Amino acid sequence: MDTLFYAHRGSSHKFSENTRAAYLQAIDEGADGIECDVHLTQDGIVVCHHDPTVDRTSDATGLVSGLTLSQMKAMDFTGVIPSLIPEDYGRENEQLLSLAELFEILEERSRPIGLAIEIKHPSPFGHLLEDGVLKVLADNHFDPSTGTAGSKSQIAVTLMSFEPESLRYLSRTVN
């Protein structure tokens, strides 16, 4: 078996973690896969974000669970690693991604790639976070028997969490 190289939160040494630019840079650098962290917004959207708050990663404050997607999209998430973002990696206000948008990016790049999705707990929404992830997967043609998603089944999906109950819930629900 070949060794695979995953970019943790994207190319987070070059661009701010979990941003469009970090993910695109990792793909363009040839990463075999990328890892993203996910939380649920107040309006039920699964977003790629590590912390339960936006305090460390944006120019604002607050709990991800207390903010809507549109409120988060209005924030600047580029300050952790300030750098000039190439035009084709999106504008400053396009850096926060929903999980569905991350799938769109992976599909656009049209090459086999791994996607490790870390489900972050505790979540005030309980298993609605897992349900949201599973809905995004279903919308992207996820096949639990192969672990692949995408219209061309080119995205090898791994689900992970530090929360044992999350993993038990997923193992009961995915099949």
PDB file of C-alpha atoms in Angstrom:
ATOM      1  CA  MET A   1       0.000   0.000   0.000  1.00  0.00           C
ATOM      2  CA  ASP A   2       1.291   3.443  -0.890  1.00  0.00           C
ATOM      3  CA  THR A   3       1.720   6.135   1.721  1.00  0.00           C
ATOM      4  CA  LEU A   4      -0.902   8.857   1.434  1.00  0.00           C
ATOM      5  CA  PHE A   5      -0.335  12.479   2.381  1.00  0.00           C
ATOM      6  CA  TYR A   6      -3.242  14.505   3.786  1.00  0.00           C
ATOM      7  CA  ALA A   7      -3.179  18.266   4.235  1.00  0.00           C
ATOM      8  CA  HIS A   8      -4.425  18.996   7.763  1.00  0.00           C
ATOM      9  CA  ARG A   9      -6.987  21.819   7.472  1.00  0.00           C
ATOM     10  CA  GLY A  10      -5.697  22.342   3.946  1.00  0.00           C
ATOM     11  CA  SER A  11      -2.337  23.904   3.217  1.00  0.00           C
ATOM     12  CA  SER A  12      -2.518  25.681   6.566  1.00  0.00           C
ATOM     13  CA  HIS A  13       1.136  26.695   6.546  1.00  0.00           C
ATOM     14  CA  LYS A  14       0.533  28.919   3.512  1.00  0.00           C
ATOM     15  CA  PHE A  15      -3.059  30.143   4.003  1.00  0.00           C
ATOM     16  CA  SER A  16      -5.377  30.355   6.999  1.00  0.00           C
ATOM     17  CA  GLU A  17      -6.705  26.947   8.035  1.00  0.00           C
ATOM     18  CA  ASN A  18      -9.953  25.495   6.706  1.00  0.00           C
ATOM     19  CA  THR A  19     -10.265  28.202   4.038  1.00  0.00           C
ATOM     20  CA  ARG A  20     -10.930  27.944   0.329  1.00  0.00           C
ATOM     21  CA  ALA A  21      -7.358  29.096  -0.363  1.00  0.00           C
ATOM     22  CA  ALA A  22      -5.836  26.522   2.014  1.00  0.00           C
ATOM     23  CA  TYR A  23      -7.796  23.662   0.441  1.00  0.00           C
ATOM     24  CA  LEU A  24      -7.087  24.728  -3.137  1.00  0.00           C
ATOM     25  CA  GLN A  25      -3.392  25.187  -2.370  1.00  0.00           C
ATOM     26  CA  ALA A  26      -3.220  21.688  -0.849  1.00  0.00           C
ATOM     27  CA  ILE A  27      -4.873  20.159  -3.909  1.00  0.00           C
ATOM     28  CA  ASP A  28      -2.606  22.113  -6.248  1.00  0.00           C
ATOM     29  CA  GLU A  29       0.433  20.990  -4.226  1.00  0.00           C
ATOM     30  CA  GLY A  30      -0.597  17.391  -4.935  1.00  0.00           C
ATOM     31  CA  ALA A  31      -1.968  16.312  -1.563  1.00  0.00           C
ATOM     32  CA  ASP A  32      -3.568  12.874  -1.675  1.00  0.00           C
ATOM     33  CA  GLY A  33      -6.277  14.163   0.601  1.00  0.00           C
ATOM     34  CA  ILE A  34      -7.411  16.984   2.810  1.00  0.00           C
ATOM     35  CA  GLU A  35      -8.787  17.070   6.321  1.00  0.00           C
ATOM     36  CA  CYS A  36     -11.551  19.409   7.372  1.00  0.00           C
ATOM     37  CA  ASP A  37     -13.240  20.060  10.685  1.00  0.00           C
ATOM     38  CA  VAL A  38     -16.978  20.655  10.756  1.00  0.00           C
ATOM     39  CA  HIS A  39     -19.474  22.438  12.979  1.00  0.00           C
ATOM     40  CA  LEU A  40     -23.154  23.276  12.529  1.00  0.00           C
ATOM     41  CA  THR A  41     -24.286  26.896  12.216  1.00  0.00           C
ATOM     42  CA  GLN A  42     -27.376  28.326  13.884  1.00  0.00           C
ATOM     43  CA  ASP A  43     -29.291  27.866  10.606  1.00  0.00           C
ATOM     44  CA  GLY A  44     -28.266  24.218  10.279  1.00  0.00           C
ATOM     45  CA  ILE A  45     -25.450  24.467   7.703  1.00  0.00           C
ATOM     46  CA  VAL A  46     -22.351  22.280   8.079  1.00  0.00           C
ATOM     47  CA  VAL A  47     -19.308  24.572   7.849  1.00  0.00           C
ATOM     48  CA  CYS A  48     -15.599  23.850   7.641  1.00  0.00           C
ATOM     49  CA  HIS A  49     -14.246  25.377  10.830  1.00  0.00           C
ATOM     50  CA  HIS A  50     -12.097  23.968  13.630  1.00  0.00           C
ATOM     51  CA  ASP A  51     -12.997  25.862  16.783  1.00  0.00           C
ATOM     52  CA  PRO A  52     -16.425  26.128  18.424  1.00  0.00           C
ATOM     53  CA  THR A  53     -15.966  29.916  18.234  1.00  0.00           C
ATOM     54  CA  VAL A  54     -14.791  32.227  15.443  1.00  0.00           C
ATOM     55  CA  ASP A  55     -12.654  34.251  17.867  1.00  0.00           C
ATOM     56  CA  ARG A  56      -9.221  32.834  16.933  1.00  0.00           C
ATOM     57  CA  THR A  57      -9.794  32.450  13.206  1.00  0.00           C
ATOM     58  CA  SER A  58     -11.737  35.547  12.182  1.00  0.00           C
ATOM     59  CA  ASP A  59     -12.103  39.272  12.745  1.00  0.00           C
ATOM     60  CA  ALA A  60     -15.213  38.672  14.877  1.00  0.00           C
ATOM     61  CA  THR A  61     -16.304  36.808  17.996  1.00  0.00           C
ATOM     62  CA  GLY A  62     -19.018  34.322  18.817  1.00  0.00           C
ATOM     63  CA  LEU A  63     -20.013  30.682  18.783  1.00  0.00           C
ATOM     64  CA  VAL A  64     -20.334  29.029  15.370  1.00  0.00           C
ATOM     65  CA  SER A  65     -23.576  27.487  16.671  1.00  0.00           C
ATOM     66  CA  GLY A  66     -24.910  30.986  17.417  1.00  0.00           C
ATOM     67  CA  LEU A  67     -24.161  32.399  13.967  1.00  0.00           C
ATOM     68  CA  THR A  68     -25.856  31.918  10.621  1.00  0.00           C
ATOM     69  CA  LEU A  69     -23.950  31.005   7.486  1.00  0.00           C
ATOM     70  CA  SER A  70     -24.502  34.488   6.063  1.00  0.00           C
ATOM     71  CA  GLN A  71     -23.153  36.086   9.252  1.00  0.00           C
ATOM     72  CA  MET A  72     -20.055  33.897   9.044  1.00  0.00           C
ATOM     73  CA  LYS A  73     -19.606  34.611   5.337  1.00  0.00           C
ATOM     74  CA  ALA A  74     -19.407  38.327   6.215  1.00  0.00           C
ATOM     75  CA  MET A  75     -16.342  37.685   8.422  1.00  0.00           C
ATOM     76  CA  ASP A  76     -12.691  37.731   7.432  1.00  0.00           C
ATOM     77  CA  PHE A  77     -11.082  34.302   8.014  1.00  0.00           C
ATOM     78  CA  THR A  78      -7.737  35.142   6.380  1.00  0.00           C
ATOM     79  CA  GLY A  79      -5.901  36.659   9.348  1.00  0.00           C
ATOM     80  CA  VAL A  80      -4.417  33.516  10.936  1.00  0.00           C
ATOM     81  CA  ILE A  81      -1.869  33.271   8.109  1.00  0.00           C
ATOM     82  CA  PRO A  82      -1.995  36.669   6.401  1.00  0.00           C
ATOM     83  CA  SER A  83      -0.933  36.254   2.784  1.00  0.00           C
ATOM     84  CA  LEU A  84      -1.909  37.434  -0.634  1.00  0.00           C
ATOM     85  CA  ILE A  85      -4.563  35.068  -1.962  1.00  0.00           C
ATOM     86  CA  PRO A  86      -4.362  34.278  -5.677  1.00  0.00           C
ATOM     87  CA  GLU A  87      -7.408  35.529  -7.561  1.00  0.00           C
ATOM     88  CA  ASP A  88      -8.427  32.008  -8.618  1.00  0.00           C
ATOM     89  CA  TYR A  89      -8.526  30.948  -4.928  1.00  0.00           C
ATOM     90  CA  GLY A  90     -11.392  33.356  -4.228  1.00  0.00           C
ATOM     91  CA  ARG A  91     -11.863  36.731  -2.667  1.00  0.00           C
ATOM     92  CA  GLU A  92     -11.413  37.449   1.024  1.00  0.00           C
ATOM     93  CA  ASN A  93     -15.152  37.108   1.706  1.00  0.00           C
ATOM     94  CA  GLU A  94     -15.281  33.700  -0.056  1.00  0.00           C
ATOM     95  CA  GLN A  95     -12.843  31.890   2.221  1.00  0.00           C
ATOM     96  CA  LEU A  96     -15.258  30.318   4.710  1.00  0.00           C
ATOM     97  CA  LEU A  97     -16.766  27.192   3.160  1.00  0.00           C
ATOM     98  CA  SER A  98     -19.724  25.027   3.879  1.00  0.00           C
ATOM     99  CA  LEU A  99     -19.045  21.304   3.552  1.00  0.00           C
ATOM    100  CA  ALA A 100     -21.209  21.312   0.416  1.00  0.00           C
ATOM    101  CA  GLU A 101     -19.001  24.033  -1.101  1.00  0.00           C
ATOM    102  CA  LEU A 102     -15.893  22.016  -0.280  1.00  0.00           C
ATOM    103  CA  PHE A 103     -17.369  19.091  -2.226  1.00  0.00           C
ATOM    104  CA  GLU A 104     -17.969  21.445  -5.182  1.00  0.00           C
ATOM    105  CA  ILE A 105     -14.302  22.454  -5.106  1.00  0.00           C
ATOM    106  CA  LEU A 106     -13.151  18.839  -5.005  1.00  0.00           C
ATOM    107  CA  GLU A 107     -15.423  17.955  -7.925  1.00  0.00           C
ATOM    108  CA  GLU A 108     -14.168  20.940  -9.946  1.00  0.00           C
ATOM    109  CA  ARG A 109     -10.574  19.786  -9.556  1.00  0.00           C
ATOM    110  CA  SER A 110     -11.615  16.465 -11.166  1.00  0.00           C
ATOM    111  CA  ARG A 111      -9.021  14.182  -9.677  1.00  0.00           C
ATOM    112  CA  PRO A 112      -9.148  11.376  -7.128  1.00  0.00           C
ATOM    113  CA  ILE A 113      -8.664  12.733  -3.628  1.00  0.00           C
ATOM    114  CA  GLY A 114      -9.340  11.780  -0.034  1.00  0.00           C
ATOM    115  CA  LEU A 115     -11.482  13.818   2.306  1.00  0.00           C
ATOM    116  CA  ALA A 116     -11.203  13.264   6.053  1.00  0.00           C
ATOM    117  CA  ILE A 117     -14.123  14.940   7.814  1.00  0.00           C
ATOM    118  CA  GLU A 118     -13.629  15.502  11.538  1.00  0.00           C
ATOM    119  CA  ILE A 119     -16.951  15.962  13.301  1.00  0.00           C
ATOM    120  CA  LYS A 120     -16.344  18.362  16.179  1.00  0.00           C
ATOM    121  CA  HIS A 121     -18.071  17.824  19.516  1.00  0.00           C
ATOM    122  CA  PRO A 122     -19.518  18.801  21.813  1.00  0.00           C
ATOM    123  CA  SER A 123     -22.207  20.294  19.615  1.00  0.00           C
ATOM    124  CA  PRO A 124     -25.274  21.995  21.081  1.00  0.00           C
ATOM    125  CA  PHE A 125     -27.222  20.390  18.234  1.00  0.00           C
ATOM    126  CA  GLY A 126     -26.337  16.805  19.219  1.00  0.00           C
ATOM    127  CA  HIS A 127     -26.506  14.378  16.324  1.00  0.00           C
ATOM    128  CA  LEU A 128     -27.975  16.989  13.973  1.00  0.00           C
ATOM    129  CA  LEU A 129     -24.325  17.661  13.134  1.00  0.00           C
ATOM    130  CA  GLU A 130     -23.807  14.072  11.980  1.00  0.00           C
ATOM    131  CA  ASP A 131     -27.151  14.168  10.162  1.00  0.00           C
ATOM    132  CA  GLY A 132     -26.054  17.347   8.365  1.00  0.00           C
ATOM    133  CA  VAL A 133     -22.785  15.725   7.290  1.00  0.00           C
ATOM    134  CA  LEU A 134     -24.635  12.625   6.083  1.00  0.00           C
ATOM    135  CA  LYS A 135     -27.054  14.796   4.088  1.00  0.00           C
ATOM    136  CA  VAL A 136     -24.161  16.567   2.350  1.00  0.00           C
ATOM    137  CA  LEU A 137     -22.632  13.162   1.623  1.00  0.00           C
ATOM    138  CA  ALA A 138     -25.919  11.847   0.204  1.00  0.00           C
ATOM    139  CA  ASP A 139     -26.261  14.975  -1.942  1.00  0.00           C
ATOM    140  CA  ASN A 140     -22.805  14.155  -3.307  1.00  0.00           C
ATOM    141  CA  HIS A 141     -23.572  10.548  -4.267  1.00  0.00           C
ATOM    142  CA  PHE A 142     -21.897   8.938  -1.256  1.00  0.00           C
ATOM    143  CA  ASP A 143     -21.699   5.150  -1.499  1.00  0.00           C
ATOM    144  CA  PRO A 144     -21.220   3.685   2.002  1.00  0.00           C
ATOM    145  CA  SER A 145     -20.140   0.335   0.553  1.00  0.00           C
ATOM    146  CA  THR A 146     -17.092   1.909  -1.115  1.00  0.00           C
ATOM    147  CA  GLY A 147     -16.662   5.009   1.046  1.00  0.00           C
ATOM    148  CA  THR A 148     -16.595   7.187  -2.053  1.00  0.00           C
ATOM    149  CA  ALA A 149     -18.538  10.262  -3.066  1.00  0.00           C
ATOM    150  CA  GLY A 150     -18.716  12.619  -6.013  1.00  0.00           C
ATOM    151  CA  SER A 151     -20.449  12.330  -9.328  1.00  0.00           C
ATOM    152  CA  LYS A 152     -17.477  10.333 -10.564  1.00  0.00           C
ATOM    153  CA  SER A 153     -16.913   8.585  -7.188  1.00  0.00           C
ATOM    154  CA  GLN A 154     -13.487  10.160  -6.992  1.00  0.00           C
ATOM    155  CA  ILE A 155     -13.609  11.393  -3.386  1.00  0.00           C
ATOM    156  CA  ALA A 156     -12.597   8.802  -0.771  1.00  0.00           C
ATOM    157  CA  VAL A 157     -14.416   9.864   2.405  1.00  0.00           C
ATOM    158  CA  THR A 158     -13.296   9.170   5.965  1.00  0.00           C
ATOM    159  CA  LEU A 159     -15.453  10.218   8.901  1.00  0.00           C
ATOM    160  CA  MET A 160     -13.821  10.771  12.262  1.00  0.00           C
ATOM    161  CA  SER A 161     -14.496  12.264  15.657  1.00  0.00           C
ATOM    162  CA  PHE A 162     -12.930  12.343  19.095  1.00  0.00           C
ATOM    163  CA  GLU A 163     -16.430  11.769  20.495  1.00  0.00           C
ATOM    164  CA  PRO A 164     -17.157   8.011  20.818  1.00  0.00           C
ATOM    165  CA  GLU A 165     -20.947   8.523  20.706  1.00  0.00           C
ATOM    166  CA  SER A 166     -20.581  10.342  17.383  1.00  0.00           C
ATOM    167  CA  LEU A 167     -18.776   7.321  15.938  1.00  0.00           C
ATOM    168  CA  ARG A 168     -21.372   4.902  17.357  1.00  0.00           C
ATOM    169  CA  TYR A 169     -24.166   7.025  15.874  1.00  0.00           C
ATOM    170  CA  LEU A 170     -22.453   7.102  12.472  1.00  0.00           C
ATOM    171  CA  SER A 171     -21.842   3.352  12.476  1.00  0.00           C
ATOM    172  CA  ARG A 172     -25.552   2.758  13.116  1.00  0.00           C
ATOM    173  CA  THR A 173     -26.684   5.347  10.555  1.00  0.00           C
ATOM    174  CA  VAL A 174     -24.315   5.186   7.571  1.00  0.00           C
ATOM    175  CA  ASN A 175     -25.254   1.756   6.266  1.00  0.00           C
TER     176      ASN A 175
END
